Amino acid sequence: MYLCKNGYVVQMEPLKDKDEYTFILESVSVQDSGLYSCAYSLNKHLSHMVRTSGYKSIQVQVTAILLVKSAVIRSGRTTVKKGEDIELTCSTSESEKPLLHVYICKDGLGKISGIVYNQTQTHFSIKDVNLEDSGVYSCVYSAEQYDISEVNDTERENSILIQVYDPQWQINLIRLLCSLGVVMFACFVVVFDVYTTKR
């Protein structure tokens, strides 16, 4: 009997004389979420050779209850140009713990993680930002380490809005104004030339 997640074998047990088998997943995490199905065969197969489709399967969604606390987040600038760096500072209120895991969240979802040793502040840098990096940033921390995909900040008590803009439109506007200036100058020259030749 094979237990498959998203079509691939995760557990295998001999069926023997039973009609069914109960698989137990221990210490599950968010990564255990997926589409589960069972397959059986009278012959033993290597697990990498067994594949299942979505037929008679169940969707299992594991949600995490994280023990994270909100931290204060600051940035020197909240509006930055595309291609520049964003510098963020998280300040925690727990200095008595020697080790804390700090997470930057963007729009409520974990984006960057870091570790603090005997400090209350952590500095993060997002390099070469683009327009997709615009959003609401917040910071959470915990004594426990979590996978970044599990971290979220639904409350966003202390958050800042970072806006990334593309200066290309300003360059295009300057080019347009210069082009208009050249055209107007050319028109002035033509008008002046026509006016002076009539005399």
mmCIF file of C-alpha atoms in Angstrom, residues 30-180:
data_model
loop_
_atom_site.group_PDB
_atom_site.id
_atom_site.type_symbol
_atom_site.label_atom_id
_atom_site.label_comp_id
_atom_site.label_asym_id
_atom_site.label_seq_id
_atom_site.Cartn_x
_atom_site.Cartn_y
_atom_site.Cartn_z
ATOM 1 C CA VAL A 30 2.645 23.527 6.369
ATOM 2 C CA GLN A 31 4.870 21.638 3.891
ATOM 3 C CA ASP A 32 2.708 18.541 4.450
ATOM 4 C CA SER A 33 -0.261 20.245 2.761
ATOM 5 C CA GLY A 34 -1.225 18.668 -0.540
ATOM 6 C CA LEU A 35 -3.386 16.249 -2.487
ATOM 7 C CA TYR A 36 -3.228 12.790 -0.859
ATOM 8 C CA SER A 37 -4.220 9.469 -2.408
ATOM 9 C CA CYS A 38 -3.526 5.782 -1.893
ATOM 10 C CA ALA A 39 -2.455 3.131 -4.359
ATOM 11 C CA TYR A 40 -1.894 -0.581 -3.977
ATOM 12 C CA SER A 41 -0.304 -3.358 -5.934
ATOM 13 C CA LEU A 42 0.058 -7.098 -5.493
ATOM 14 C CA ASN A 43 3.729 -6.693 -6.458
ATOM 15 C CA LYS A 44 6.236 -4.542 -4.615
ATOM 16 C CA HIS A 45 7.472 -1.504 -6.586
ATOM 17 C CA LEU A 46 10.198 0.997 -5.825
ATOM 18 C CA SER A 47 8.614 4.171 -4.497
ATOM 19 C CA HIS A 48 10.065 6.391 -7.245
ATOM 20 C CA MET A 49 8.304 4.211 -9.856
ATOM 21 C CA VAL A 50 4.815 4.689 -8.339
ATOM 22 C CA ARG A 51 2.721 7.674 -9.481
ATOM 23 C CA THR A 52 -0.925 8.497 -8.816
ATOM 24 C CA SER A 53 -3.338 10.976 -10.340
ATOM 25 C CA GLY A 54 -6.015 13.055 -8.609
ATOM 26 C CA TYR A 55 -8.593 10.259 -8.839
ATOM 27 C CA LYS A 56 -10.168 9.502 -5.416
ATOM 28 C CA SER A 57 -7.890 11.833 -3.534
ATOM 29 C CA ILE A 58 -8.322 14.258 -0.639
ATOM 30 C CA GLN A 59 -6.906 17.730 -0.153
ATOM 31 C CA VAL A 60 -5.102 18.199 3.172
ATOM 32 C CA GLN A 61 -4.363 21.746 4.266
ATOM 33 C CA VAL A 62 -2.070 22.179 7.272
ATOM 34 C CA THR A 63 -2.215 25.613 8.845
ATOM 35 C CA ALA A 64 0.354 26.890 11.259
ATOM 36 C CA ILE A 65 -0.268 28.620 14.546
ATOM 37 C CA LEU A 66 2.907 30.567 14.991
ATOM 38 C CA LEU A 67 4.015 32.056 18.230
ATOM 39 C CA VAL A 68 5.277 35.313 16.809
ATOM 40 C CA LYS A 69 5.188 38.775 18.301
ATOM 41 C CA SER A 70 4.992 42.070 16.518
ATOM 42 C CA ALA A 71 8.092 44.250 16.364
ATOM 43 C CA VAL A 72 8.605 47.896 15.425
ATOM 44 C CA ILE A 73 9.836 48.420 11.861
ATOM 45 C CA ARG A 74 11.558 51.531 10.515
ATOM 46 C CA SER A 75 13.028 52.613 7.217
ATOM 47 C CA GLY A 76 15.095 55.658 6.351
ATOM 48 C CA ARG A 77 13.014 56.191 3.214
ATOM 49 C CA THR A 78 9.547 55.015 2.311
ATOM 50 C CA THR A 79 9.779 56.047 -1.353
ATOM 51 C CA VAL A 80 12.658 54.623 -3.386
ATOM 52 C CA LYS A 81 13.620 54.483 -7.040
ATOM 53 C CA LYS A 82 13.622 51.224 -8.962
ATOM 54 C CA GLY A 83 17.097 49.649 -8.705
ATOM 55 C CA GLU A 84 17.943 51.197 -5.329
ATOM 56 C CA ASP A 85 18.153 49.379 -1.971
ATOM 57 C CA ILE A 86 15.665 49.452 0.904
ATOM 58 C CA GLU A 87 17.130 49.453 4.407
ATOM 59 C CA LEU A 88 14.792 48.204 7.165
ATOM 60 C CA THR A 89 15.335 48.037 10.924
ATOM 61 C CA CYS A 90 13.304 45.825 13.277
ATOM 62 C CA SER A 91 13.262 46.581 16.994
ATOM 63 C CA THR A 92 12.117 43.867 19.405
ATOM 64 C CA SER A 93 11.046 44.377 22.987
ATOM 65 C CA GLU A 94 12.735 41.250 24.358
ATOM 66 C CA SER A 95 16.382 41.776 25.154
ATOM 67 C CA GLU A 96 16.608 39.082 27.831
ATOM 68 C CA LYS A 97 16.485 36.220 25.316
ATOM 69 C CA PRO A 98 19.908 35.474 23.837
ATOM 70 C CA LEU A 99 18.552 34.334 20.453
ATOM 71 C CA LEU A 100 15.548 35.566 18.485
ATOM 72 C CA HIS A 101 14.358 34.796 14.958
ATOM 73 C CA VAL A 102 13.187 37.947 13.192
ATOM 74 C CA TYR A 103 11.059 37.997 10.050
ATOM 75 C CA ILE A 104 10.219 40.788 7.607
ATOM 76 C CA CYS A 105 6.727 40.395 6.136
ATOM 77 C CA LYS A 106 5.497 42.063 2.965
ATOM 78 C CA ASP A 107 1.731 42.430 2.666
ATOM 79 C CA GLY A 108 1.408 40.059 5.632
ATOM 80 C CA LEU A 109 3.534 37.208 4.203
ATOM 81 C CA GLY A 110 7.060 36.252 5.262
ATOM 82 C CA LYS A 111 9.759 37.603 2.928
ATOM 83 C CA ILE A 112 13.116 37.710 4.766
ATOM 84 C CA SER A 113 14.395 36.082 7.945
ATOM 85 C CA GLY A 114 17.269 36.850 10.265
ATOM 86 C CA ILE A 115 18.678 35.917 13.657
ATOM 87 C CA VAL A 116 19.448 38.304 16.511
ATOM 88 C CA TYR A 117 21.983 37.460 19.217
ATOM 89 C CA ASN A 118 21.650 39.437 22.464
ATOM 90 C CA GLN A 119 20.330 42.531 20.653
ATOM 91 C CA THR A 120 17.052 44.309 20.251
ATOM 92 C CA GLN A 121 17.615 45.584 16.694
ATOM 93 C CA THR A 122 18.078 43.789 13.389
ATOM 94 C CA HIS A 123 18.948 45.400 10.079
ATOM 95 C CA PHE A 124 17.698 44.069 6.757
ATOM 96 C CA SER A 125 18.494 45.179 3.238
ATOM 97 C CA ILE A 126 16.486 44.488 0.090
ATOM 98 C CA LYS A 127 18.831 45.006 -2.853
ATOM 99 C CA ASP A 128 17.996 46.268 -6.338
ATOM 100 C CA VAL A 129 14.276 46.772 -5.732
ATOM 101 C CA ASN A 130 11.673 46.716 -8.499
ATOM 102 C CA LEU A 131 8.049 47.840 -8.690
ATOM 103 C CA GLU A 132 6.823 44.507 -7.251
ATOM 104 C CA ASP A 133 8.679 45.279 -4.003
ATOM 105 C CA SER A 134 6.166 48.049 -3.235
ATOM 106 C CA GLY A 135 3.873 47.098 -0.347
ATOM 107 C CA VAL A 136 3.138 47.146 3.360
ATOM 108 C CA TYR A 137 6.123 45.894 5.386
ATOM 109 C CA SER A 138 5.973 44.676 8.972
ATOM 110 C CA CYS A 139 8.223 42.769 11.333
ATOM 111 C CA VAL A 140 7.592 39.846 13.698
ATOM 112 C CA TYR A 141 9.885 37.802 15.915
ATOM 113 C CA SER A 142 9.921 34.553 17.873
ATOM 114 C CA ALA A 143 12.185 32.404 20.012
ATOM 115 C CA GLU A 144 11.206 29.541 17.660
ATOM 116 C CA GLN A 145 12.522 29.213 14.133
ATOM 117 C CA TYR A 146 9.921 28.878 11.359
ATOM 118 C CA ASP A 147 10.188 28.327 7.645
ATOM 119 C CA ILE A 148 9.710 31.682 5.896
ATOM 120 C CA SER A 149 6.709 30.286 3.987
ATOM 121 C CA GLU A 150 4.933 29.622 7.305
ATOM 122 C CA VAL A 151 5.370 33.144 8.679
ATOM 123 C CA ASN A 152 2.613 35.711 8.351
ATOM 124 C CA ASP A 153 1.610 38.891 10.100
ATOM 125 C CA THR A 154 -2.140 39.290 9.865
ATOM 126 C CA GLU A 155 -2.354 42.063 12.464
ATOM 127 C CA ARG A 156 0.380 44.314 11.023
ATOM 128 C CA GLU A 157 0.344 46.466 14.150
ATOM 129 C CA ASN A 158 3.564 48.286 13.307
ATOM 130 C CA SER A 159 3.846 48.552 9.559
ATOM 131 C CA ILE A 160 5.188 50.940 6.932
ATOM 132 C CA LEU A 161 4.248 51.472 3.316
ATOM 133 C CA ILE A 162 7.202 51.266 0.931
ATOM 134 C CA GLN A 163 6.639 52.650 -2.569
ATOM 135 C CA VAL A 164 9.031 51.860 -5.413
ATOM 136 C CA TYR A 165 8.721 54.128 -8.447
ATOM 137 C CA ASP A 166 10.227 53.989 -11.899
ATOM 138 C CA PRO A 167 11.981 57.284 -12.796
ATOM 139 C CA GLN A 168 11.717 56.420 -16.499
ATOM 140 C CA TRP A 169 8.551 58.509 -16.880
ATOM 141 C CA GLN A 170 10.462 61.566 -15.635
ATOM 142 C CA ILE A 171 13.200 60.948 -18.200
ATOM 143 C CA ASN A 172 10.575 60.543 -20.932
ATOM 144 C CA LEU A 173 8.889 63.800 -19.847
ATOM 145 C CA ILE A 174 12.203 65.670 -20.043
ATOM 146 C CA ARG A 175 12.823 64.192 -23.511
ATOM 147 C CA LEU A 176 9.343 65.246 -24.610
ATOM 148 C CA LEU A 177 9.832 68.796 -23.317
ATOM 149 C CA CYS A 178 13.226 69.020 -25.047
ATOM 150 C CA SER A 179 11.694 67.729 -28.304
ATOM 151 C CA LEU A 180 8.921 70.325 -28.041
#
